[in-house]
Amino acid sequence: MLQMQARSAVIYEELDVFPEVLVIGCGTEGAAAALAVSENQPVTVIDHDTNHDGLSLIKGQTNITVNAGVKVVGLDGFPGQFLVSFMENGEYTKKSFGAIIVALEAQSSYDAKKYNRIELGERILSLSQFIKKDNDYSRQKVTFVLGQADRDSISSYATALSQAIALKEKDADVSILYYDMKVSADHLEQDYELARARGVNFLKYEGDLQILKTDVAATVQYSEPFLEETEQVKLVSDYLVLPEDYVAHPGTADLADVLDVNTGPNGFFQEDNVHFLPIMSNREGIYFIGSCHGPIYGVELEKEIETVKAEVGRFASGKTRVASLQPQVDAEKCAVCLTCYRCCPHHAIEIVHDESLNNMYHSAARMNPLACRHCGICSAECPGKAIQLPNYKDGQILQQLSRPPKIVAFACENSGTLAAELANKIEPELNALIQVVPVPCSGKIDALYLLKALERGADGVLLIACQKENCKYSRGNVRADQRKELVRKRLEAIGLEGDRVDIVHVAANQGNQFNESIRSMVARVNQLGSYPGKVIR
Amino acid sequence: MIVVENKSAEDILKMVAPYKKILVAGCYGCVTVCLAGGEKEVGLLASQIRMAREKEGNPIEVLEQTVERQCDKEYLVNFQDKARDVEAIVSLACGIGIQYLAQVYEPIPVFPGVNTQFLGANLDVGVWEEYCMACGECVLDKTGGICPIARCSKSLLNGPCGGSQEGKCEVDKSVDCAWHLIYDRLKALGQLDKMAEYIPAKNWHRNEGPRKLVKEDLTLEQ
Amino acid sequence: MKRKKVLVIGGGAAGMTSALEMAERGTDVILVEKDSEIGGRGATYCCKATDECNRCAACLVLQQKDQVIQEPNIQVYTDCDIRSIKEIEKKGQRLFRADVVMGGKKTKFETDAVIVATGFDPYDLSRRNEFSYVQESNVITALELEEAIKDKGSIQAAYGDDIKKIGFIQCVGSRDLSIGNGYCSRVCCMYAGKLAKLIRQDLPDAEIDIFYMDFQSFGKGFSAFKETLEGTDQVKLIRGIPSKIYGFPYDRLTVRYANSYDGKQIEEKYDLIVLSVAITPTKGSQDIAEQLGIDLDDYGFMAGNGNSAQTSKQGVFIAGVCQGPKDIPQTVGHAKTAAGEAYRFLCG
């Protein structure tokens, strides 16, 4: 069946963009990204720090410019037309790029606390020391201890497996001590199988594990869960290999500040929000790959690079197509107060000066079509009502409230309206009691809409927002929560019940929860009685 | 910028209690920038007043309008169509705008919808801090660009008082000690000698009444 | 330039992402789906948020579905069976021709490129009935649990108020060389853990056990997630996969498993058993792969060129789980890759 439900006509414009991509970070991850992207468009790689591990991979490649000893110190402009400021040999330089890929590699950090405070040495090596060291391990006894450090990733498992297989080729006696063998990535289970087939000893431990240091050998002492009434088992090896933790690059916070992108758990780049996938930032045109957003396994890194390559490929031709859906600013009302500029989660707003702008400053906010994600947060924040989002203008929204039913639910289109559709199928009879007013993000729900809904006859008002920490636009649902509080206070200030306004967090697939929140609101307003502040009866 | 804070709805409702039709007047100047008196606040307050009065069974008609600046009479003229029609006006402008509006639209009673607070900087969305008290005698050249009158709790011209701890004011621990800031700044500027310079006491006595500024060479009527 | 056309096979998370990405770049998209609605399996999953989002990403799928329906550059055909698909030459141009049947009517699509996004089939439990899935109604798959919670709102609403003990069994058909599935399905430990957390909220007193081989946790803060799962959420992680499930006593289940440490046999009673079934290649997609000449990997998933989405056949791209197990964000990422590469192919 052909299914169609045409969206109101969208005008697309074609914009000039810079095809060149800036890769920040010259480790192996940055170099791999540069190599991939350079197949489609020119790339500049800067080191930003002292890591040059990837240099040899990209030196002399066509389409790649390498600039060592360079640091990013500023960023202006918007996707397609970023203007990046660099500090280069004590001097400022500037260059334009279409997109930016952050590849500031995490650093491995051996944490002795994870291994009963044993220090590294000749026979006790960290995993990265082990990889770098060019020892001949033939006929040596090598033991890897997994699961004590690096617990949020599978990279140490992947590395240990491939190293173990290689060691077996050299006839080494290899053991891997583990608690959970992590194999949840392409090919890892095969590596595990292969390692077992080659005779790697896999030993499960439980509870505390002690590493004992002797002059001639390294010993790990652990509890063997399969042996009844266990004595602790001592495993003596020539070499013990201990994975490190990965910590965010020390320059992460500063670079995040310069680029105005968010960081997340443990100080890595990127907030922990599913909408950002592995590679997106809160800004269009700025991407993360590799360990800059958390420890990563090689195959996953390669997949991320392919995705980013496809994303920045939009700018490869020097032109890009974009929908003109960004909010429009009425300069006459714009006080150039910077509120929108500061509230925009995507850094999509600039203040422009133009004699034709009809206000005393000849200036106004302007939303960049390539950077804007059309959430409408700016328009809800604007104190002068100068910003209107196409298809969701204040007039268009208030028009829907001419004769509201008992409950008005302002619903985010990423969650609330979709849940409402499911809800309606489950319990259609509730439909008569509510009016769902769609907004692109709960951050678009203006405090004024809430008051107007009540003023015009609703008995209760709901803000239907996405689950906490799941806002597609980072903070819209947090702002919605603040607005609910603000309106409650305003109602209580005039002796009316603040409880008539509430926020619920539902996801797109929670039709039942949607109905539950409607039912509970209906019950609440039924108890409170008809809203006494109605102006239109 | 002039920073203002919204008055409580209760106060405003008392002011407009006798009237059946009023205008809520906003200003696109400082009060919009400090998120208290722009078109949006006008809408919120108007809605609040309407609903409160409905609840009392004493409906009121509330008109809404916002102009560029209430401290210039050319802009105030724009209120005339609506002002003609109402019994009272609530202004969300600063103290200046409120008075000027009252003056221009006499005899319509004009009420304040905000409390004018101070001259301040906008540190972040929703955060303002007093930076200037309009004392009329600027000493910022001597104090590294940090005003001790506005930012020292005691307005000391020759601080510090000795009561600050770890850079925080003894009057209020959440406030930075202005003289600590001044010391740090002067040090950074290599002008610590200015700390030793005595700043004469300011004459706060205002026997000449409200201050007025007339620049003879700029006035139109000679 | 004449507008190019792409055929996207499969209306799940991967197909919808590819379609949206292509449409946004100005390509005409024909999206075909064998079911009566687009959304794929992801659209049947429940939200696993407790007090806050637990990052299952199921919500993304419904958001995409809405976007696809509204996107004028995408023509969506549901109830659409592909009878044959092959490369043809027409007026000197290489095209792909798909002959399809929709609602009993035959039609054909001719496009410049094809993105295959056929997703997965859950492991066929009839091949392996030691868990009595076929005969016991309270032995269900995790996919069924997801859908039931989504549709009914809670586990009690779906399976009654009387649940005192629930067990999840991991790796059913995954990591199992005896059936040739030598791979980890990647997503099951995460979703079982998240479902267990969600159920704990609804059933504060129930016993919740997860039988597992190796707990496959990864991602931001997941070791902490596992700790709270065992700690505050009181979910018991039992190492070892049960050997047999019996449908007694009446209305309940007896699960036999061995204590993996001492080898002793244990039998315990459960009210509900949830099987985390493996992600396996779809049957239909193998036909399509054959007709288009795409390579398959050892397990029957479609193979890309390295980590790219380009296949061994020029102009044919693969997106999402048809390439191998992925969670939803990874699926979306992979589909973006496919769309980017397909677009470059179309640009010549």
mmCIF file with all atom_site columns, C-alpha atoms in Angstrom, chain A residues 33-196:
data_model
loop_
_atom_site.group_PDB
_atom_site.id
_atom_site.type_symbol
_atom_site.label_atom_id
_atom_site.label_alt_id
_atom_site.label_comp_id
_atom_site.label_asym_id
_atom_site.label_entity_id
_atom_site.label_seq_id
_atom_site.pdbx_PDB_ins_code
_atom_site.Cartn_x
_atom_site.Cartn_y
_atom_site.Cartn_z
_atom_site.occupancy
_atom_site.B_iso_or_equiv
_atom_site.pdbx_formal_charge
_atom_site.auth_seq_id
_atom_site.auth_comp_id
_atom_site.auth_asym_id
_atom_site.auth_atom_id
_atom_site.pdbx_PDB_model_num
ATOM 1   C CA . ALA A 1 33  ? 39.531 9.243   10.116 1.00 0.00 ? 33  ALA A CA 1
ATOM 2   C CA . ALA A 1 34  ? 41.541 11.640  7.963  1.00 0.00 ? 34  ALA A CA 1
ATOM 3   C CA . LEU A 1 35  ? 42.488 8.888   5.553  1.00 0.00 ? 35  LEU A CA 1
ATOM 4   C CA . ALA A 1 36  ? 38.891 7.794   5.150  1.00 0.00 ? 36  ALA A CA 1
ATOM 5   C CA . VAL A 1 37  ? 37.444 11.274  4.758  1.00 0.00 ? 37  VAL A CA 1
ATOM 6   C CA . SER A 1 38  ? 40.184 12.345  2.356  1.00 0.00 ? 38  SER A CA 1
ATOM 7   C CA . GLU A 1 39  ? 38.780 9.955   -0.222 1.00 0.00 ? 39  GLU A CA 1
ATOM 8   C CA . ASN A 1 40  ? 35.896 12.389  -0.626 1.00 0.00 ? 40  ASN A CA 1
ATOM 9   C CA . GLN A 1 41  ? 37.203 15.806  0.338  1.00 0.00 ? 41  GLN A CA 1
ATOM 10  C CA . PRO A 1 42  ? 40.269 17.666  1.587  1.00 0.00 ? 42  PRO A CA 1
ATOM 11  C CA . VAL A 1 43  ? 41.272 17.219  5.208  1.00 0.00 ? 43  VAL A CA 1
ATOM 12  C CA . THR A 1 44  ? 43.529 19.138  7.552  1.00 0.00 ? 44  THR A CA 1
ATOM 13  C CA . VAL A 1 45  ? 44.835 17.248  10.553 1.00 0.00 ? 45  VAL A CA 1
ATOM 14  C CA . ILE A 1 46  ? 46.233 19.088  13.536 1.00 0.00 ? 46  ILE A CA 1
ATOM 15  C CA . ASP A 1 47  ? 47.794 17.469  16.537 1.00 0.00 ? 47  ASP A CA 1
ATOM 16  C CA . HIS A 1 48  ? 46.452 19.828  19.222 1.00 0.00 ? 48  HIS A CA 1
ATOM 17  C CA . ASP A 1 49  ? 48.712 17.978  21.633 1.00 0.00 ? 49  ASP A CA 1
ATOM 18  C CA . THR A 1 50  ? 51.862 15.924  21.548 1.00 0.00 ? 50  THR A CA 1
ATOM 19  C CA . ASN A 1 51  ? 50.367 12.704  20.225 1.00 0.00 ? 51  ASN A CA 1
ATOM 20  C CA . HIS A 1 52  ? 51.730 12.048  16.747 1.00 0.00 ? 52  HIS A CA 1
ATOM 21  C CA . ASP A 1 53  ? 51.190 8.297   16.556 1.00 0.00 ? 53  ASP A CA 1
ATOM 22  C CA . GLY A 1 54  ? 49.200 8.632   13.373 1.00 0.00 ? 54  GLY A CA 1
ATOM 23  C CA . LEU A 1 55  ? 51.570 10.919  11.558 1.00 0.00 ? 55  LEU A CA 1
ATOM 24  C CA . SER A 1 56  ? 53.310 8.231   9.545  1.00 0.00 ? 56  SER A CA 1
ATOM 25  C CA . LEU A 1 57  ? 49.934 7.005   8.232  1.00 0.00 ? 57  LEU A CA 1
ATOM 26  C CA . ILE A 1 58  ? 48.965 10.312  6.662  1.00 0.00 ? 58  ILE A CA 1
ATOM 27  C CA . LYS A 1 59  ? 52.224 12.078  5.785  1.00 0.00 ? 59  LYS A CA 1
ATOM 28  C CA . GLY A 1 60  ? 52.390 12.820  2.101  1.00 0.00 ? 60  GLY A CA 1
ATOM 29  C CA . GLN A 1 61  ? 48.839 11.644  1.370  1.00 0.00 ? 61  GLN A CA 1
ATOM 30  C CA . THR A 1 62  ? 47.049 13.635  -1.269 1.00 0.00 ? 62  THR A CA 1
ATOM 31  C CA . ASN A 1 63  ? 44.128 15.610  0.041  1.00 0.00 ? 63  ASN A CA 1
ATOM 32  C CA . ILE A 1 64  ? 45.552 15.656  3.579  1.00 0.00 ? 64  ILE A CA 1
ATOM 33  C CA . THR A 1 65  ? 47.365 18.610  5.121  1.00 0.00 ? 65  THR A CA 1
ATOM 34  C CA . VAL A 1 66  ? 49.139 17.905  8.376  1.00 0.00 ? 66  VAL A CA 1
ATOM 35  C CA . ASN A 1 67  ? 49.788 20.763  10.744 1.00 0.00 ? 67  ASN A CA 1
ATOM 36  C CA . ALA A 1 68  ? 51.778 19.803  13.799 1.00 0.00 ? 68  ALA A CA 1
ATOM 37  C CA . GLY A 1 69  ? 52.317 22.060  16.784 1.00 0.00 ? 69  GLY A CA 1
ATOM 38  C CA . VAL A 1 70  ? 48.904 23.628  16.337 1.00 0.00 ? 70  VAL A CA 1
ATOM 39  C CA . LYS A 1 71  ? 46.145 24.109  18.857 1.00 0.00 ? 71  LYS A CA 1
ATOM 40  C CA . VAL A 1 72  ? 42.528 25.131  18.327 1.00 0.00 ? 72  VAL A CA 1
ATOM 41  C CA . VAL A 1 73  ? 41.813 28.245  20.358 1.00 0.00 ? 73  VAL A CA 1
ATOM 42  C CA . GLY A 1 74  ? 38.603 29.581  18.896 1.00 0.00 ? 74  GLY A CA 1
ATOM 43  C CA . LEU A 1 75  ? 35.627 28.746  16.753 1.00 0.00 ? 75  LEU A CA 1
ATOM 44  C CA . ASP A 1 76  ? 33.243 31.037  14.915 1.00 0.00 ? 76  ASP A CA 1
ATOM 45  C CA . GLY A 1 77  ? 30.647 30.441  12.313 1.00 0.00 ? 77  GLY A CA 1
ATOM 46  C CA . PHE A 1 78  ? 28.401 27.542  11.580 1.00 0.00 ? 78  PHE A CA 1
ATOM 47  C CA . PRO A 1 79  ? 28.477 24.119  9.945  1.00 0.00 ? 79  PRO A CA 1
ATOM 48  C CA . GLY A 1 80  ? 29.694 24.349  6.398  1.00 0.00 ? 80  GLY A CA 1
ATOM 49  C CA . GLN A 1 81  ? 31.348 27.624  7.254  1.00 0.00 ? 81  GLN A CA 1
ATOM 50  C CA . PHE A 1 82  ? 33.256 27.210  10.468 1.00 0.00 ? 82  PHE A CA 1
ATOM 51  C CA . LEU A 1 83  ? 36.072 29.660  11.029 1.00 0.00 ? 83  LEU A CA 1
ATOM 52  C CA . VAL A 1 84  ? 38.623 28.041  13.288 1.00 0.00 ? 84  VAL A CA 1
ATOM 53  C CA . SER A 1 85  ? 41.298 30.017  15.125 1.00 0.00 ? 85  SER A CA 1
ATOM 54  C CA . PHE A 1 86  ? 44.590 28.289  15.748 1.00 0.00 ? 86  PHE A CA 1
ATOM 55  C CA . MET A 1 87  ? 47.587 29.027  17.865 1.00 0.00 ? 87  MET A CA 1
ATOM 56  C CA . GLU A 1 88  ? 50.581 28.130  15.783 1.00 0.00 ? 88  GLU A CA 1
ATOM 57  C CA . ASN A 1 89  ? 54.126 28.841  16.979 1.00 0.00 ? 89  ASN A CA 1
ATOM 58  C CA . GLY A 1 90  ? 52.859 31.614  19.225 1.00 0.00 ? 90  GLY A CA 1
ATOM 59  C CA . GLU A 1 91  ? 50.822 33.196  16.448 1.00 0.00 ? 91  GLU A CA 1
ATOM 60  C CA . TYR A 1 92  ? 47.114 33.266  15.733 1.00 0.00 ? 92  TYR A CA 1
ATOM 61  C CA . THR A 1 93  ? 45.909 31.976  12.386 1.00 0.00 ? 93  THR A CA 1
ATOM 62  C CA . LYS A 1 94  ? 42.425 31.365  11.050 1.00 0.00 ? 94  LYS A CA 1
ATOM 63  C CA . LYS A 1 95  ? 41.018 28.993  8.496  1.00 0.00 ? 95  LYS A CA 1
ATOM 64  C CA . SER A 1 96  ? 37.593 27.947  7.264  1.00 0.00 ? 96  SER A CA 1
ATOM 65  C CA . PHE A 1 97  ? 36.276 24.411  7.368  1.00 0.00 ? 97  PHE A CA 1
ATOM 66  C CA . GLY A 1 98  ? 32.995 22.754  6.566  1.00 0.00 ? 98  GLY A CA 1
ATOM 67  C CA . ALA A 1 99  ? 33.061 20.273  9.420  1.00 0.00 ? 99  ALA A CA 1
ATOM 68  C CA . ILE A 1 100 ? 35.148 19.291  12.407 1.00 0.00 ? 100 ILE A CA 1
ATOM 69  C CA . ILE A 1 101 ? 36.007 15.823  13.639 1.00 0.00 ? 101 ILE A CA 1
ATOM 70  C CA . VAL A 1 102 ? 37.278 15.548  17.181 1.00 0.00 ? 102 VAL A CA 1
ATOM 71  C CA . ALA A 1 103 ? 39.711 12.672  17.651 1.00 0.00 ? 103 ALA A CA 1
ATOM 72  C CA . LEU A 1 104 ? 41.525 13.645  20.800 1.00 0.00 ? 104 LEU A CA 1
ATOM 73  C CA . GLU A 1 105 ? 42.491 10.191  22.007 1.00 0.00 ? 105 GLU A CA 1
ATOM 74  C CA . ALA A 1 106 ? 41.877 8.971   25.506 1.00 0.00 ? 106 ALA A CA 1
ATOM 75  C CA . GLN A 1 107 ? 44.963 8.144   27.451 1.00 0.00 ? 107 GLN A CA 1
ATOM 76  C CA . SER A 1 108 ? 45.624 4.861   29.082 1.00 0.00 ? 108 SER A CA 1
ATOM 77  C CA . SER A 1 109 ? 46.305 5.190   32.736 1.00 0.00 ? 109 SER A CA 1
ATOM 78  C CA . TYR A 1 110 ? 47.505 2.376   34.915 1.00 0.00 ? 110 TYR A CA 1
ATOM 79  C CA . ASP A 1 111 ? 45.689 2.499   38.215 1.00 0.00 ? 111 ASP A CA 1
ATOM 80  C CA . ALA A 1 112 ? 47.634 0.503   40.798 1.00 0.00 ? 112 ALA A CA 1
ATOM 81  C CA . LYS A 1 113 ? 44.610 0.620   43.103 1.00 0.00 ? 113 LYS A CA 1
ATOM 82  C CA . LYS A 1 114 ? 42.799 -1.771  40.779 1.00 0.00 ? 114 LYS A CA 1
ATOM 83  C CA . TYR A 1 115 ? 45.621 -4.299  41.226 1.00 0.00 ? 115 TYR A CA 1
ATOM 84  C CA . ASN A 1 116 ? 46.185 -4.235  44.969 1.00 0.00 ? 116 ASN A CA 1
ATOM 85  C CA . ARG A 1 117 ? 48.671 -1.379  44.580 1.00 0.00 ? 117 ARG A CA 1
ATOM 86  C CA . ILE A 1 118 ? 51.251 -3.352  42.673 1.00 0.00 ? 118 ILE A CA 1
ATOM 87  C CA . GLU A 1 119 ? 53.618 -1.186  40.662 1.00 0.00 ? 119 GLU A CA 1
ATOM 88  C CA . LEU A 1 120 ? 54.527 -1.977  37.085 1.00 0.00 ? 120 LEU A CA 1
ATOM 89  C CA . GLY A 1 121 ? 58.007 -3.306  36.417 1.00 0.00 ? 121 GLY A CA 1
ATOM 90  C CA . GLU A 1 122 ? 60.085 -5.657  34.300 1.00 0.00 ? 122 GLU A CA 1
ATOM 91  C CA . ARG A 1 123 ? 57.698 -8.572  34.648 1.00 0.00 ? 123 ARG A CA 1
ATOM 92  C CA . ILE A 1 124 ? 54.508 -6.768  35.367 1.00 0.00 ? 124 ILE A CA 1
ATOM 93  C CA . LEU A 1 125 ? 53.456 -4.771  32.359 1.00 0.00 ? 125 LEU A CA 1
ATOM 94  C CA . SER A 1 126 ? 50.494 -2.708  31.482 1.00 0.00 ? 126 SER A CA 1
ATOM 95  C CA . LEU A 1 127 ? 48.647 -3.821  28.371 1.00 0.00 ? 127 LEU A CA 1
ATOM 96  C CA . SER A 1 128 ? 49.874 -0.882  26.322 1.00 0.00 ? 128 SER A CA 1
ATOM 97  C CA . GLN A 1 129 ? 53.454 -1.379  27.526 1.00 0.00 ? 129 GLN A CA 1
ATOM 98  C CA . PHE A 1 130 ? 53.130 -4.984  26.495 1.00 0.00 ? 130 PHE A CA 1
ATOM 99  C CA . ILE A 1 131 ? 51.963 -4.094  23.002 1.00 0.00 ? 131 ILE A CA 1
ATOM 100 C CA . LYS A 1 132 ? 54.702 -1.547  22.505 1.00 0.00 ? 132 LYS A CA 1
ATOM 101 C CA . LYS A 1 133 ? 57.457 -3.718  23.876 1.00 0.00 ? 133 LYS A CA 1
ATOM 102 C CA . ASP A 1 134 ? 59.243 -5.709  21.217 1.00 0.00 ? 134 ASP A CA 1
ATOM 103 C CA . ASN A 1 135 ? 60.188 -8.618  23.431 1.00 0.00 ? 135 ASN A CA 1
ATOM 104 C CA . ASP A 1 136 ? 60.488 -12.147 22.287 1.00 0.00 ? 136 ASP A CA 1
ATOM 105 C CA . TYR A 1 137 ? 58.035 -14.061 24.390 1.00 0.00 ? 137 TYR A CA 1
ATOM 106 C CA . SER A 1 138 ? 58.623 -17.460 22.821 1.00 0.00 ? 138 SER A CA 1
ATOM 107 C CA . ARG A 1 139 ? 58.209 -20.229 25.317 1.00 0.00 ? 139 ARG A CA 1
ATOM 108 C CA . GLN A 1 140 ? 57.501 -17.684 28.023 1.00 0.00 ? 140 GLN A CA 1
ATOM 109 C CA . LYS A 1 141 ? 54.578 -17.861 30.357 1.00 0.00 ? 141 LYS A CA 1
ATOM 110 C CA . VAL A 1 142 ? 52.376 -14.788 29.890 1.00 0.00 ? 142 VAL A CA 1
ATOM 111 C CA . THR A 1 143 ? 49.210 -14.098 31.859 1.00 0.00 ? 143 THR A CA 1
ATOM 112 C CA . PHE A 1 144 ? 46.630 -11.425 31.137 1.00 0.00 ? 144 PHE A CA 1
ATOM 113 C CA . VAL A 1 145 ? 44.400 -10.278 33.984 1.00 0.00 ? 145 VAL A CA 1
ATOM 114 C CA . LEU A 1 146 ? 41.120 -8.940  32.602 1.00 0.00 ? 146 LEU A CA 1
ATOM 115 C CA . GLY A 1 147 ? 38.148 -7.355  34.296 1.00 0.00 ? 147 GLY A CA 1
ATOM 116 C CA . GLN A 1 148 ? 39.890 -5.352  36.999 1.00 0.00 ? 148 GLN A CA 1
ATOM 117 C CA . ALA A 1 149 ? 40.304 -2.151  34.990 1.00 0.00 ? 149 ALA A CA 1
ATOM 118 C CA . ASP A 1 150 ? 38.666 -0.824  31.803 1.00 0.00 ? 150 ASP A CA 1
ATOM 119 C CA . ARG A 1 151 ? 35.283 -2.106  32.875 1.00 0.00 ? 151 ARG A CA 1
ATOM 120 C CA . ASP A 1 152 ? 33.087 -0.009  30.597 1.00 0.00 ? 152 ASP A CA 1
ATOM 121 C CA . SER A 1 153 ? 34.571 -1.235  27.349 1.00 0.00 ? 153 SER A CA 1
ATOM 122 C CA . ILE A 1 154 ? 35.601 -4.357  25.550 1.00 0.00 ? 154 ILE A CA 1
ATOM 123 C CA . SER A 1 155 ? 38.834 -3.032  24.109 1.00 0.00 ? 155 SER A CA 1
ATOM 124 C CA . SER A 1 156 ? 41.125 -4.733  26.612 1.00 0.00 ? 156 SER A CA 1
ATOM 125 C CA . TYR A 1 157 ? 39.377 -8.051  25.908 1.00 0.00 ? 157 TYR A CA 1
ATOM 126 C CA . ALA A 1 158 ? 39.806 -7.623  22.181 1.00 0.00 ? 158 ALA A CA 1
ATOM 127 C CA . THR A 1 159 ? 43.448 -6.669  22.550 1.00 0.00 ? 159 THR A CA 1
ATOM 128 C CA . ALA A 1 160 ? 44.222 -9.480  24.984 1.00 0.00 ? 160 ALA A CA 1
ATOM 129 C CA . LEU A 1 161 ? 42.607 -12.043 22.690 1.00 0.00 ? 161 LEU A CA 1
ATOM 130 C CA . SER A 1 162 ? 44.497 -10.961 19.610 1.00 0.00 ? 162 SER A CA 1
ATOM 131 C CA . GLN A 1 163 ? 47.751 -10.734 21.568 1.00 0.00 ? 163 GLN A CA 1
ATOM 132 C CA . ALA A 1 164 ? 47.175 -14.168 23.053 1.00 0.00 ? 164 ALA A CA 1
ATOM 133 C CA . ILE A 1 165 ? 46.633 -15.690 19.629 1.00 0.00 ? 165 ILE A CA 1
ATOM 134 C CA . ALA A 1 166 ? 49.805 -14.060 18.353 1.00 0.00 ? 166 ALA A CA 1
ATOM 135 C CA . LEU A 1 167 ? 51.752 -15.269 21.393 1.00 0.00 ? 167 LEU A CA 1
ATOM 136 C CA . LYS A 1 168 ? 50.598 -18.799 20.756 1.00 0.00 ? 168 LYS A CA 1
ATOM 137 C CA . GLU A 1 169 ? 52.223 -18.611 17.333 1.00 0.00 ? 169 GLU A CA 1
ATOM 138 C CA . LYS A 1 170 ? 55.468 -18.060 19.208 1.00 0.00 ? 170 LYS A CA 1
ATOM 139 C CA . ASP A 1 171 ? 54.798 -21.031 21.366 1.00 0.00 ? 171 ASP A CA 1
ATOM 140 C CA . ALA A 1 172 ? 54.244 -19.046 24.510 1.00 0.00 ? 172 ALA A CA 1
ATOM 141 C CA . ASP A 1 173 ? 52.250 -20.389 27.411 1.00 0.00 ? 173 ASP A CA 1
ATOM 142 C CA . VAL A 1 174 ? 49.366 -17.965 27.624 1.00 0.00 ? 174 VAL A CA 1
ATOM 143 C CA . SER A 1 175 ? 46.686 -17.624 30.273 1.00 0.00 ? 175 SER A CA 1
ATOM 144 C CA . ILE A 1 176 ? 43.826 -15.189 30.427 1.00 0.00 ? 176 ILE A CA 1
ATOM 145 C CA . LEU A 1 177 ? 42.231 -14.576 33.797 1.00 0.00 ? 177 LEU A CA 1
ATOM 146 C CA . TYR A 1 178 ? 38.775 -13.127 33.485 1.00 0.00 ? 178 TYR A CA 1
ATOM 147 C CA . TYR A 1 179 ? 35.487 -12.695 35.227 1.00 0.00 ? 179 TYR A CA 1
ATOM 148 C CA . ASP A 1 180 ? 33.159 -12.009 32.285 1.00 0.00 ? 180 ASP A CA 1
ATOM 149 C CA . MET A 1 181 ? 34.622 -12.709 28.866 1.00 0.00 ? 181 MET A CA 1
ATOM 150 C CA . LYS A 1 182 ? 33.362 -9.825  26.811 1.00 0.00 ? 182 LYS A CA 1
ATOM 151 C CA . VAL A 1 183 ? 32.854 -10.694 23.180 1.00 0.00 ? 183 VAL A CA 1
ATOM 152 C CA . SER A 1 184 ? 30.028 -8.395  22.141 1.00 0.00 ? 184 SER A CA 1
ATOM 153 C CA . ALA A 1 185 ? 31.567 -7.053  18.956 1.00 0.00 ? 185 ALA A CA 1
ATOM 154 C CA . ASP A 1 186 ? 32.091 -8.271  15.430 1.00 0.00 ? 186 ASP A CA 1
ATOM 155 C CA . HIS A 1 187 ? 34.577 -11.177 15.266 1.00 0.00 ? 187 HIS A CA 1
ATOM 156 C CA . LEU A 1 188 ? 35.377 -11.302 18.973 1.00 0.00 ? 188 LEU A CA 1
ATOM 157 C CA . GLU A 1 189 ? 33.621 -14.578 19.645 1.00 0.00 ? 189 GLU A CA 1
ATOM 158 C CA . GLN A 1 190 ? 35.638 -16.064 16.781 1.00 0.00 ? 190 GLN A CA 1
ATOM 159 C CA . ASP A 1 191 ? 38.831 -14.748 18.331 1.00 0.00 ? 191 ASP A CA 1
ATOM 160 C CA . TYR A 1 192 ? 37.798 -16.307 21.616 1.00 0.00 ? 192 TYR A CA 1
ATOM 161 C CA . GLU A 1 193 ? 37.142 -19.629 19.895 1.00 0.00 ? 193 GLU A CA 1
ATOM 162 C CA . LEU A 1 194 ? 40.433 -19.444 18.064 1.00 0.00 ? 194 LEU A CA 1
ATOM 163 C CA . ALA A 1 195 ? 42.354 -18.614 21.211 1.00 0.00 ? 195 ALA A CA 1
ATOM 164 C CA . ARG A 1 196 ? 40.814 -21.599 22.967 1.00 0.00 ? 196 ARG A CA 1
#
